PDB file of C-alpha atoms and ligand atoms in Angstrom:
ATOM      1  CA  MET A 267       0.273 -12.508  15.155  1.00  0.00           C
ATOM      2  CA  ARG A 268       1.535 -11.948  18.669  1.00  0.00           C
ATOM      3  CA  ALA A 269      -0.780 -12.593  21.576  1.00  0.00           C
ATOM      4  CA  TYR A 270      -1.109  -9.481  23.699  1.00  0.00           C
ATOM      5  CA  GLU A 271      -2.518  -9.244  27.136  1.00  0.00           C
ATOM      6  CA  GLY A 272      -5.989  -7.820  26.789  1.00  0.00           C
ATOM      7  CA  ALA A 273      -6.194  -8.657  23.110  1.00  0.00           C
ATOM      8  CA  PRO A 274      -9.811  -9.030  22.024  1.00  0.00           C
ATOM      9  CA  ASP A 275     -11.289 -12.460  21.369  1.00  0.00           C
ATOM     10  CA  GLY A 276     -10.486 -13.649  17.893  1.00  0.00           C
ATOM     11  CA  ALA A 277      -7.231 -11.728  17.794  1.00  0.00           C
ATOM     12  CA  MET A 278      -5.235 -14.964  17.819  1.00  0.00           C
ATOM     13  CA  THR A 279      -4.542 -15.845  14.228  1.00  0.00           C
ATOM     14  CA  THR A 280      -2.162 -17.941  12.251  1.00  0.00           C
ATOM     15  CA  GLY A 281      -1.133 -15.154   9.848  1.00  0.00           C
ATOM     16  CA  LYS A 282       2.085 -13.292  10.613  1.00  0.00           C
ATOM     17  CA  LEU A 283       2.725  -9.596  10.197  1.00  0.00           C
ATOM     18  CA  ILE A 284       6.204  -8.751   8.911  1.00  0.00           C
ATOM     19  CA  THR A 285       7.233  -5.130   8.453  1.00  0.00           C
ATOM     20  CA  PHE A 286      10.169  -3.557   6.611  1.00  0.00           C
ATOM     21  CA  GLU A 287      11.616  -0.345   7.975  1.00  0.00           C
ATOM     22  CA  GLY A 288      14.580   1.877   7.200  1.00  0.00           C
ATOM     23  CA  GLY A 289      15.436   5.138   5.500  1.00  0.00           C
ATOM     24  CA  GLU A 290      14.851   6.144   1.898  1.00  0.00           C
ATOM     25  CA  GLY A 291      16.570   3.912  -0.609  1.00  0.00           C
ATOM     26  CA  SER A 292      17.370   1.217   1.963  1.00  0.00           C
ATOM     27  CA  GLY A 293      15.622  -1.409  -0.165  1.00  0.00           C
ATOM     28  CA  LYS A 294      12.346  -1.896   1.700  1.00  0.00           C
ATOM     29  CA  SER A 295      10.055  -2.065  -1.327  1.00  0.00           C
ATOM     30  CA  THR A 296      12.510  -4.311  -3.195  1.00  0.00           C
ATOM     31  CA  GLN A 297      12.828  -6.751  -0.299  1.00  0.00           C
ATOM     32  CA  ALA A 298       9.129  -6.708   0.612  1.00  0.00           C
ATOM     33  CA  ARG A 299       8.258  -7.894  -2.906  1.00  0.00           C
ATOM     34  CA  GLN A 300      10.941 -10.572  -2.872  1.00  0.00           C
ATOM     35  CA  LEU A 301       9.948 -11.883   0.545  1.00  0.00           C
ATOM     36  CA  ALA A 302       6.297 -12.109  -0.480  1.00  0.00           C
ATOM     37  CA  GLU A 303       7.316 -14.124  -3.553  1.00  0.00           C
ATOM     38  CA  ARG A 304       9.424 -16.436  -1.473  1.00  0.00           C
ATOM     39  CA  LEU A 305       6.690 -17.002   1.098  1.00  0.00           C
ATOM     40  CA  GLY A 306       4.258 -17.689  -1.734  1.00  0.00           C
ATOM     41  CA  ALA A 307       6.677 -20.226  -3.196  1.00  0.00           C
ATOM     42  CA  ALA A 308       6.764 -21.889   0.225  1.00  0.00           C
ATOM     43  CA  ASN A 309       2.961 -22.238  -0.005  1.00  0.00           C
ATOM     44  CA  ILE A 310       2.329 -19.570   2.587  1.00  0.00           C
ATOM     45  CA  SER A 311      -0.526 -17.339   1.495  1.00  0.00           C
ATOM     46  CA  THR A 312       0.905 -13.817   1.571  1.00  0.00           C
ATOM     47  CA  ILE A 313      -0.021 -10.258   0.640  1.00  0.00           C
ATOM     48  CA  VAL A 314       2.354  -7.337   0.311  1.00  0.00           C
ATOM     49  CA  THR A 315       1.167  -3.901   1.272  1.00  0.00           C
ATOM     50  CA  ARG A 316       2.614  -0.492   2.147  1.00  0.00           C
ATOM     51  CA  GLU A 317       2.218   2.590   4.281  1.00  0.00           C
ATOM     52  CA  PRO A 318       0.874   5.120   4.138  1.00  0.00           C
ATOM     53  CA  GLY A 319      -1.809   3.398   2.097  1.00  0.00           C
ATOM     54  CA  GLY A 320      -2.848  -0.202   1.688  1.00  0.00           C
ATOM     55  CA  ALA A 321      -6.613   0.473   1.743  1.00  0.00           C
ATOM     56  CA  PRO A 322      -8.758   2.762  -0.449  1.00  0.00           C
ATOM     57  CA  LEU A 323      -9.205   5.587   2.069  1.00  0.00           C
ATOM     58  CA  ALA A 324      -5.638   5.182   3.306  1.00  0.00           C
ATOM     59  CA  GLU A 325      -4.347   5.602  -0.264  1.00  0.00           C
ATOM     60  CA  LYS A 326      -6.326   8.851  -0.521  1.00  0.00           C
ATOM     61  CA  ILE A 327      -4.689  10.036   2.686  1.00  0.00           C
ATOM     62  CA  ARG A 328      -1.308   9.044   1.204  1.00  0.00           C
ATOM     63  CA  ASP A 329      -1.983  11.200  -1.854  1.00  0.00           C
ATOM     64  CA  LEU A 330      -2.974  14.095   0.392  1.00  0.00           C
ATOM     65  CA  VAL A 331       0.064  13.887   2.642  1.00  0.00           C
ATOM     66  CA  LEU A 332       2.635  13.230  -0.062  1.00  0.00           C
ATOM     67  CA  SER A 333       1.348  15.838  -2.509  1.00  0.00           C
ATOM     68  CA  ASP A 334       0.829  18.601   0.013  1.00  0.00           C
ATOM     69  CA  ARG A 335       3.283  18.132   2.881  1.00  0.00           C
ATOM     70  CA  PRO A 336       1.556  19.325   6.079  1.00  0.00           C
ATOM     71  CA  ALA A 337       3.115  22.310   7.815  1.00  0.00           C
ATOM     72  CA  ALA A 338       2.733  20.789  11.281  1.00  0.00           C
ATOM     73  CA  ALA A 339       4.341  17.471  12.199  1.00  0.00           C
ATOM     74  CA  VAL A 340       1.299  16.625  14.303  1.00  0.00           C
ATOM     75  CA  THR A 341      -0.943  16.859  11.217  1.00  0.00           C
ATOM     76  CA  GLU A 342       1.250  14.270   9.560  1.00  0.00           C
ATOM     77  CA  LEU A 343       1.176  12.064  12.660  1.00  0.00           C
ATOM     78  CA  LEU A 344      -2.623  12.110  12.856  1.00  0.00           C
ATOM     79  CA  LEU A 345      -3.154  11.567   9.126  1.00  0.00           C
ATOM     80  CA  PHE A 346      -0.715   8.653   9.120  1.00  0.00           C
ATOM     81  CA  ALA A 347      -2.444   7.228  12.194  1.00  0.00           C
ATOM     82  CA  ALA A 348      -5.819   7.543  10.464  1.00  0.00           C
ATOM     83  CA  ALA A 349      -4.449   5.879   7.338  1.00  0.00           C
ATOM     84  CA  ARG A 350      -3.006   3.073   9.449  1.00  0.00           C
ATOM     85  CA  ALA A 351      -6.299   2.475  11.250  1.00  0.00           C
ATOM     86  CA  GLU A 352      -7.997   2.062   7.853  1.00  0.00           C
ATOM     87  CA  HIS A 353      -5.183  -0.122   6.588  1.00  0.00           C
ATOM     88  CA  ILE A 354      -5.545  -2.422   9.579  1.00  0.00           C
ATOM     89  CA  ALA A 355      -9.360  -2.542   9.484  1.00  0.00           C
ATOM     90  CA  VAL A 356      -9.691  -3.117   5.745  1.00  0.00           C
ATOM     91  CA  THR A 357      -6.564  -5.052   4.805  1.00  0.00           C
ATOM     92  CA  ILE A 358      -4.273  -6.260   7.589  1.00  0.00           C
ATOM     93  CA  ALA A 359      -6.672  -7.627  10.208  1.00  0.00           C
ATOM     94  CA  PRO A 360      -8.878  -9.521   7.718  1.00  0.00           C
ATOM     95  CA  ALA A 361      -5.823 -11.071   6.048  1.00  0.00           C
ATOM     96  CA  LEU A 362      -4.244 -12.155   9.328  1.00  0.00           C
ATOM     97  CA  GLY A 363      -7.613 -13.448  10.472  1.00  0.00           C
ATOM     98  CA  ALA A 364      -7.812 -15.629   7.369  1.00  0.00           C
ATOM     99  CA  GLY A 365      -4.335 -17.020   8.054  1.00  0.00           C
ATOM    100  CA  THR A 366      -2.672 -14.954   5.327  1.00  0.00           C
ATOM    101  CA  TRP A 367       0.739 -13.477   6.065  1.00  0.00           C
ATOM    102  CA  VAL A 368       1.138  -9.751   5.584  1.00  0.00           C
ATOM    103  CA  VAL A 369       4.380  -8.134   4.446  1.00  0.00           C
ATOM    104  CA  CYS A 370       4.186  -4.389   4.996  1.00  0.00           C
ATOM    105  CA  ASP A 371       6.534  -1.724   3.586  1.00  0.00           C
ATOM    106  CA  ARG A 372       6.821   0.750   6.523  1.00  0.00           C
ATOM    107  CA  TYR A 373       4.592   0.672   9.621  1.00  0.00           C
ATOM    108  CA  ILE A 374       4.672   1.932  13.214  1.00  0.00           C
ATOM    109  CA  ASP A 375       8.422   2.467  13.415  1.00  0.00           C
ATOM    110  CA  SER A 376       8.339   4.971  10.565  1.00  0.00           C
ATOM    111  CA  SER A 377       5.861   7.074  12.563  1.00  0.00           C
ATOM    112  CA  ARG A 378       8.036   6.793  15.642  1.00  0.00           C
ATOM    113  CA  VAL A 379      11.149   7.889  13.748  1.00  0.00           C
ATOM    114  CA  TYR A 380       9.804  10.500  11.302  1.00  0.00           C
ATOM    115  CA  GLN A 381       7.249  12.154  13.561  1.00  0.00           C
ATOM    116  CA  GLY A 382       9.164  11.513  16.802  1.00  0.00           C
ATOM    117  CA  ASP A 383      12.899  11.783  16.112  1.00  0.00           C
ATOM    118  CA  ILE A 384      12.599  14.138  13.139  1.00  0.00           C
ATOM    119  CA  GLY A 385       9.270  15.889  13.759  1.00  0.00           C
ATOM    120  CA  GLY A 386       9.959  16.321  17.465  1.00  0.00           C
ATOM    121  CA  ILE A 387       6.530  15.140  18.609  1.00  0.00           C
ATOM    122  CA  ASP A 388       6.363  13.874  22.168  1.00  0.00           C
ATOM    123  CA  LYS A 389       7.105  10.151  22.031  1.00  0.00           C
ATOM    124  CA  ALA A 390       4.604   9.295  24.770  1.00  0.00           C
ATOM    125  CA  PHE A 391       1.881  10.913  22.637  1.00  0.00           C
ATOM    126  CA  ILE A 392       2.960   8.902  19.604  1.00  0.00           C
ATOM    127  CA  ARG A 393       2.885   5.689  21.649  1.00  0.00           C
ATOM    128  CA  ALA A 394      -0.533   6.562  23.059  1.00  0.00           C
ATOM    129  CA  ILE A 395      -1.970   6.993  19.564  1.00  0.00           C
ATOM    130  CA  GLU A 396      -0.275   3.788  18.504  1.00  0.00           C
ATOM    131  CA  GLN A 397      -1.837   1.889  21.406  1.00  0.00           C
ATOM    132  CA  GLN A 398      -5.287   3.113  20.418  1.00  0.00           C
ATOM    133  CA  THR A 399      -4.983   2.548  16.682  1.00  0.00           C
ATOM    134  CA  VAL A 400      -2.701  -0.473  16.281  1.00  0.00           C
ATOM    135  CA  THR A 401      -3.385  -2.754  19.249  1.00  0.00           C
ATOM    136  CA  PRO A 402      -3.307  -5.730  18.936  1.00  0.00           C
ATOM    137  CA  TRP A 403      -1.886  -5.719  15.422  1.00  0.00           C
ATOM    138  CA  PHE A 404       1.748  -5.205  16.252  1.00  0.00           C
ATOM    139  CA  PRO A 405       4.325  -6.806  13.937  1.00  0.00           C
ATOM    140  CA  ASP A 406       5.570 -10.313  14.637  1.00  0.00           C
ATOM    141  CA  LEU A 407       8.841  -9.391  12.997  1.00  0.00           C
ATOM    142  CA  THR A 408      10.349  -6.107  11.844  1.00  0.00           C
ATOM    143  CA  LEU A 409      13.263  -6.092   9.439  1.00  0.00           C
ATOM    144  CA  VAL A 410      15.257  -2.882   9.623  1.00  0.00           C
ATOM    145  CA  LEU A 411      17.320  -2.345   6.490  1.00  0.00           C
ATOM    146  CA  ASP A 412      20.337  -0.306   7.447  1.00  0.00           C
ATOM    147  CA  VAL A 413      22.292   1.717   4.891  1.00  0.00           C
ATOM    148  CA  GLY A 414      24.494   4.789   5.216  1.00  0.00           C
ATOM    149  CA  ALA A 415      22.847   8.092   4.347  1.00  0.00           C
ATOM    150  CA  LYS A 416      24.887   8.561   1.184  1.00  0.00           C
ATOM    151  CA  VAL A 417      24.125   5.107  -0.233  1.00  0.00           C
ATOM    152  CA  GLY A 418      20.415   5.432   0.535  1.00  0.00           C
ATOM    153  CA  MET A 419      20.131   8.862  -1.013  1.00  0.00           C
ATOM    154  CA  GLU A 420      22.143   7.915  -4.095  1.00  0.00           C
ATOM    155  CA  ARG A 421      19.829   4.964  -4.663  1.00  0.00           C
ATOM    156  CA  ALA A 422      16.707   7.017  -4.124  1.00  0.00           C
ATOM    157  CA  GLN A 423      18.068   9.660  -6.469  1.00  0.00           C
ATOM    158  CA  ALA A 424      18.946   7.100  -9.149  1.00  0.00           C
ATOM    159  CA  ARG A 425      15.404   5.761  -8.867  1.00  0.00           C
ATOM    160  CA  GLY A 426      14.136   9.274  -9.482  1.00  0.00           C
ATOM    161  CA  GLY A 427      12.192   9.753  -6.271  1.00  0.00           C
ATOM    162  CA  LEU A 428      14.409  12.321  -4.649  1.00  0.00           C
ATOM    163  CA  THR A 429      15.093  15.919  -5.446  1.00  0.00           C
ATOM    164  CA  ARG A 430      16.988  17.263  -2.421  1.00  0.00           C
ATOM    165  CA  PHE A 431      20.493  15.916  -1.901  1.00  0.00           C
ATOM    166  CA  ASP A 432      22.252  18.474   0.250  1.00  0.00           C
ATOM    167  CA  ALA A 433      24.160  18.411   3.544  1.00  0.00           C
ATOM    168  CA  ALA A 434      21.024  19.026   5.601  1.00  0.00           C
ATOM    169  CA  SER A 435      19.141  16.153   4.023  1.00  0.00           C
ATOM    170  CA  LEU A 436      22.160  13.858   4.431  1.00  0.00           C
ATOM    171  CA  ALA A 437      22.290  14.750   8.135  1.00  0.00           C
ATOM    172  CA  GLN A 438      18.568  14.096   8.463  1.00  0.00           C
ATOM    173  CA  HIS A 439      18.922  10.757   6.682  1.00  0.00           C
ATOM    174  CA  GLU A 440      21.622   9.832   9.195  1.00  0.00           C
ATOM    175  CA  GLN A 441      19.281  10.834  12.042  1.00  0.00           C
ATOM    176  CA  VAL A 442      16.555   8.617  10.566  1.00  0.00           C
ATOM    177  CA  ARG A 443      19.018   5.751  10.326  1.00  0.00           C
ATOM    178  CA  GLN A 444      20.025   6.171  13.965  1.00  0.00           C
ATOM    179  CA  GLY A 445      16.367   6.369  15.006  1.00  0.00           C
ATOM    180  CA  PHE A 446      15.631   2.974  13.440  1.00  0.00           C
ATOM    181  CA  LEU A 447      18.769   1.446  14.980  1.00  0.00           C
ATOM    182  CA  ASP A 448      17.784   2.714  18.429  1.00  0.00           C
ATOM    183  CA  LEU A 449      14.267   1.288  18.100  1.00  0.00           C
ATOM    184  CA  ALA A 450      15.612  -2.067  16.951  1.00  0.00           C
ATOM    185  CA  MET A 451      18.007  -2.171  19.879  1.00  0.00           C
ATOM    186  CA  ALA A 452      15.175  -1.408  22.309  1.00  0.00           C
ATOM    187  CA  GLU A 453      12.933  -4.172  20.897  1.00  0.00           C
ATOM    188  CA  LYS A 454      15.262  -7.004  20.033  1.00  0.00           C
ATOM    189  CA  ASP A 455      12.527  -9.644  20.280  1.00  0.00           C
ATOM    190  CA  ARG A 456      10.661  -8.014  17.408  1.00  0.00           C
ATOM    191  CA  CYS A 457      13.369  -6.365  15.328  1.00  0.00           C
ATOM    192  CA  VAL A 458      16.297  -7.590  13.272  1.00  0.00           C
ATOM    193  CA  VAL A 459      18.764  -5.171  11.690  1.00  0.00           C
ATOM    194  CA  LEU A 460      20.129  -6.239   8.301  1.00  0.00           C
ATOM    195  CA  ASN A 461      22.902  -4.648   6.274  1.00  0.00           C
ATOM    196  CA  GLY A 462      21.019  -3.129   3.358  1.00  0.00           C
ATOM    197  CA  ALA A 463      24.231  -2.030   1.623  1.00  0.00           C
ATOM    198  CA  GLU A 464      24.914  -5.583   0.458  1.00  0.00           C
ATOM    199  CA  PRO A 465      23.818  -6.712  -3.003  1.00  0.00           C
ATOM    200  CA  GLU A 466      20.076  -7.274  -3.355  1.00  0.00           C
ATOM    201  CA  ALA A 467      20.322 -11.083  -3.476  1.00  0.00           C
ATOM    202  CA  GLU A 468      22.419 -11.195  -0.309  1.00  0.00           C
ATOM    203  CA  VAL A 469      19.991  -8.967   1.556  1.00  0.00           C
ATOM    204  CA  ALA A 470      17.166 -11.250   0.368  1.00  0.00           C
ATOM    205  CA  GLU A 471      19.009 -14.260   1.816  1.00  0.00           C
ATOM    206  CA  ALA A 472      19.466 -12.487   5.146  1.00  0.00           C
ATOM    207  CA  VAL A 473      15.766 -11.575   5.145  1.00  0.00           C
ATOM    208  CA  TRP A 474      14.789 -15.177   4.471  1.00  0.00           C
ATOM    209  CA  LYS A 475      17.105 -16.461   7.203  1.00  0.00           C
ATOM    210  CA  ALA A 476      15.552 -14.062   9.736  1.00  0.00           C
ATOM    211  CA  VAL A 477      12.012 -15.003   8.692  1.00  0.00           C
ATOM    212  CA  THR A 478      12.625 -18.741   8.777  1.00  0.00           C
ATOM    213  CA  GLU A 479      14.503 -18.625  12.075  1.00  0.00           C
ATOM    214  CA  ARG A 480      12.110 -16.273  13.808  1.00  0.00           C
ATOM    215  CA  LEU A 481       8.754 -17.286  12.372  1.00  0.00           C
ATOM    216  CA  ILE A 482       8.655 -20.372  10.204  1.00  0.00           C
ATOM    217  CA  ALA A 483      10.634 -22.639  12.513  1.00  0.00           C
ATOM    218  CA  THR A 484       8.221 -21.764  15.308  1.00  0.00           C
ATOM    219  CA  ALA A 485       5.011 -21.551  13.246  1.00  0.00           C
ATOM    220  CA  GLY A 486       2.316 -24.033  13.876  1.00  0.00           C
TER     221      GLY A 486
HETATM  222  N1  ATP B 618      20.750  -4.182  -2.138  1.00  0.00           N
HETATM  223  C1  ATP B 618      20.685  -3.287  -3.123  1.00  0.00           C
HETATM  224  N2  ATP B 618      21.780  -2.942  -3.832  1.00  0.00           N
HETATM  225  C2  ATP B 618      21.727  -2.011  -4.798  1.00  0.00           C
HETATM  226  N3  ATP B 618      20.600  -1.373  -5.169  1.00  0.00           N
HETATM  227  C3  ATP B 618      19.475  -1.679  -4.516  1.00  0.00           C
HETATM  228  C4  ATP B 618      19.449  -2.649  -3.451  1.00  0.00           C
HETATM  229  N4  ATP B 618      18.172  -2.733  -2.980  1.00  0.00           N
HETATM  230  C5  ATP B 618      17.456  -1.861  -3.701  1.00  0.00           C
HETATM  231  N5  ATP B 618      18.215  -1.235  -4.625  1.00  0.00           N
HETATM  232  C6  ATP B 618      17.788  -0.207  -5.577  1.00  0.00           C
HETATM  233  O1  ATP B 618      17.772   1.013  -4.845  1.00  0.00           O
HETATM  234  C7  ATP B 618      16.601   1.768  -5.160  1.00  0.00           C
HETATM  235  C8  ATP B 618      15.778   1.969  -3.897  1.00  0.00           C
HETATM  236  O2  ATP B 618      15.281   0.700  -3.437  1.00  0.00           O
HETATM  237  P1  ATP B 618      13.811   0.599  -2.818  1.00  0.00           P
HETATM  238  O3  ATP B 618      12.858   1.357  -3.665  1.00  0.00           O
HETATM  239  O4  ATP B 618      13.531  -0.835  -2.570  1.00  0.00           O
HETATM  240  O5  ATP B 618      14.066   1.356  -1.431  1.00  0.00           O
HETATM  241  P2  ATP B 618      12.999   1.809  -0.370  1.00  0.00           P
HETATM  242  O6  ATP B 618      13.603   1.510   0.952  1.00  0.00           O
HETATM  243  O7  ATP B 618      11.686   1.214  -0.663  1.00  0.00           O
HETATM  244  O8  ATP B 618      12.984   3.377  -0.588  1.00  0.00           O
HETATM  245  P3  ATP B 618      11.808   4.433  -0.197  1.00  0.00           P
HETATM  246  O9  ATP B 618      11.796   4.561   1.279  1.00  0.00           O
HETATM  247  O10 ATP B 618      12.274   5.694  -0.820  1.00  0.00           O
HETATM  248  O11 ATP B 618      10.534   3.879  -0.760  1.00  0.00           O
HETATM  249  C9  ATP B 618      15.860   0.986  -6.239  1.00  0.00           C
HETATM  250  O12 ATP B 618      16.208   1.525  -7.481  1.00  0.00           O
HETATM  251  C10 ATP B 618      16.378  -0.434  -6.064  1.00  0.00           C
HETATM  252  O13 ATP B 618      16.367  -1.158  -7.280  1.00  0.00           O
HETATM  253 MG1   MG B 619       9.872   2.107  -1.129  1.00  0.00          MG
END
């Protein structure tokens, strides 16, 4: 985990937090599983988890939010923030503290993009909540899987998790994609953008290269 100024005692750990971000159908869940397997094979104790969810109460919040989409974007922001706080307290922080690596399918950047860029919530407010709920458990590495809107939506549709596939949702998917690219550009030390349109095995290689170069080569 990164050392942050003002981080509480005991926050320095040997576990690393790796997050996958990107739009629907970009391959996050697929690559998160594969990376966790590969880390395990390299004898690095690893768990894979996801957001919203990843802890009992957080999974209940996930069910609430995904079954009954809130009318107000701010409701979604606060519920996701609450779920994340539980996820960190129950799952992420204890794992990192024990030296286990955590691979997480969506995290802070999804809140920034979906509630900020799409939901229109003031970004300073989103960052303020993030500071209060996430600090010091920011990702060591964020892998942004980038695919065009059409590819992502076709994949999500083929998987059966998508009902809307119209011009408006394509435009929104493109806005989400741009939101992730902008965030990655603004935080190059933390984020790597990978071409998610390549075949699964090639994306997995690119993921592994980023992880070994950024984290394993410097771990110790
Ligand atoms: N590189 C790839 N090439 C072709 N198909 C892929 C690739 N990666 C994943 N898929 C397939 O695309 C679908 C979506 O992938 P996945 O579920 O990993 O995306 P996701 O980013 O987790 O999506 P969501 O945000 O909706 O959870 C799955 O059916 C998966 O098997
Ligand atoms: Mg997924």
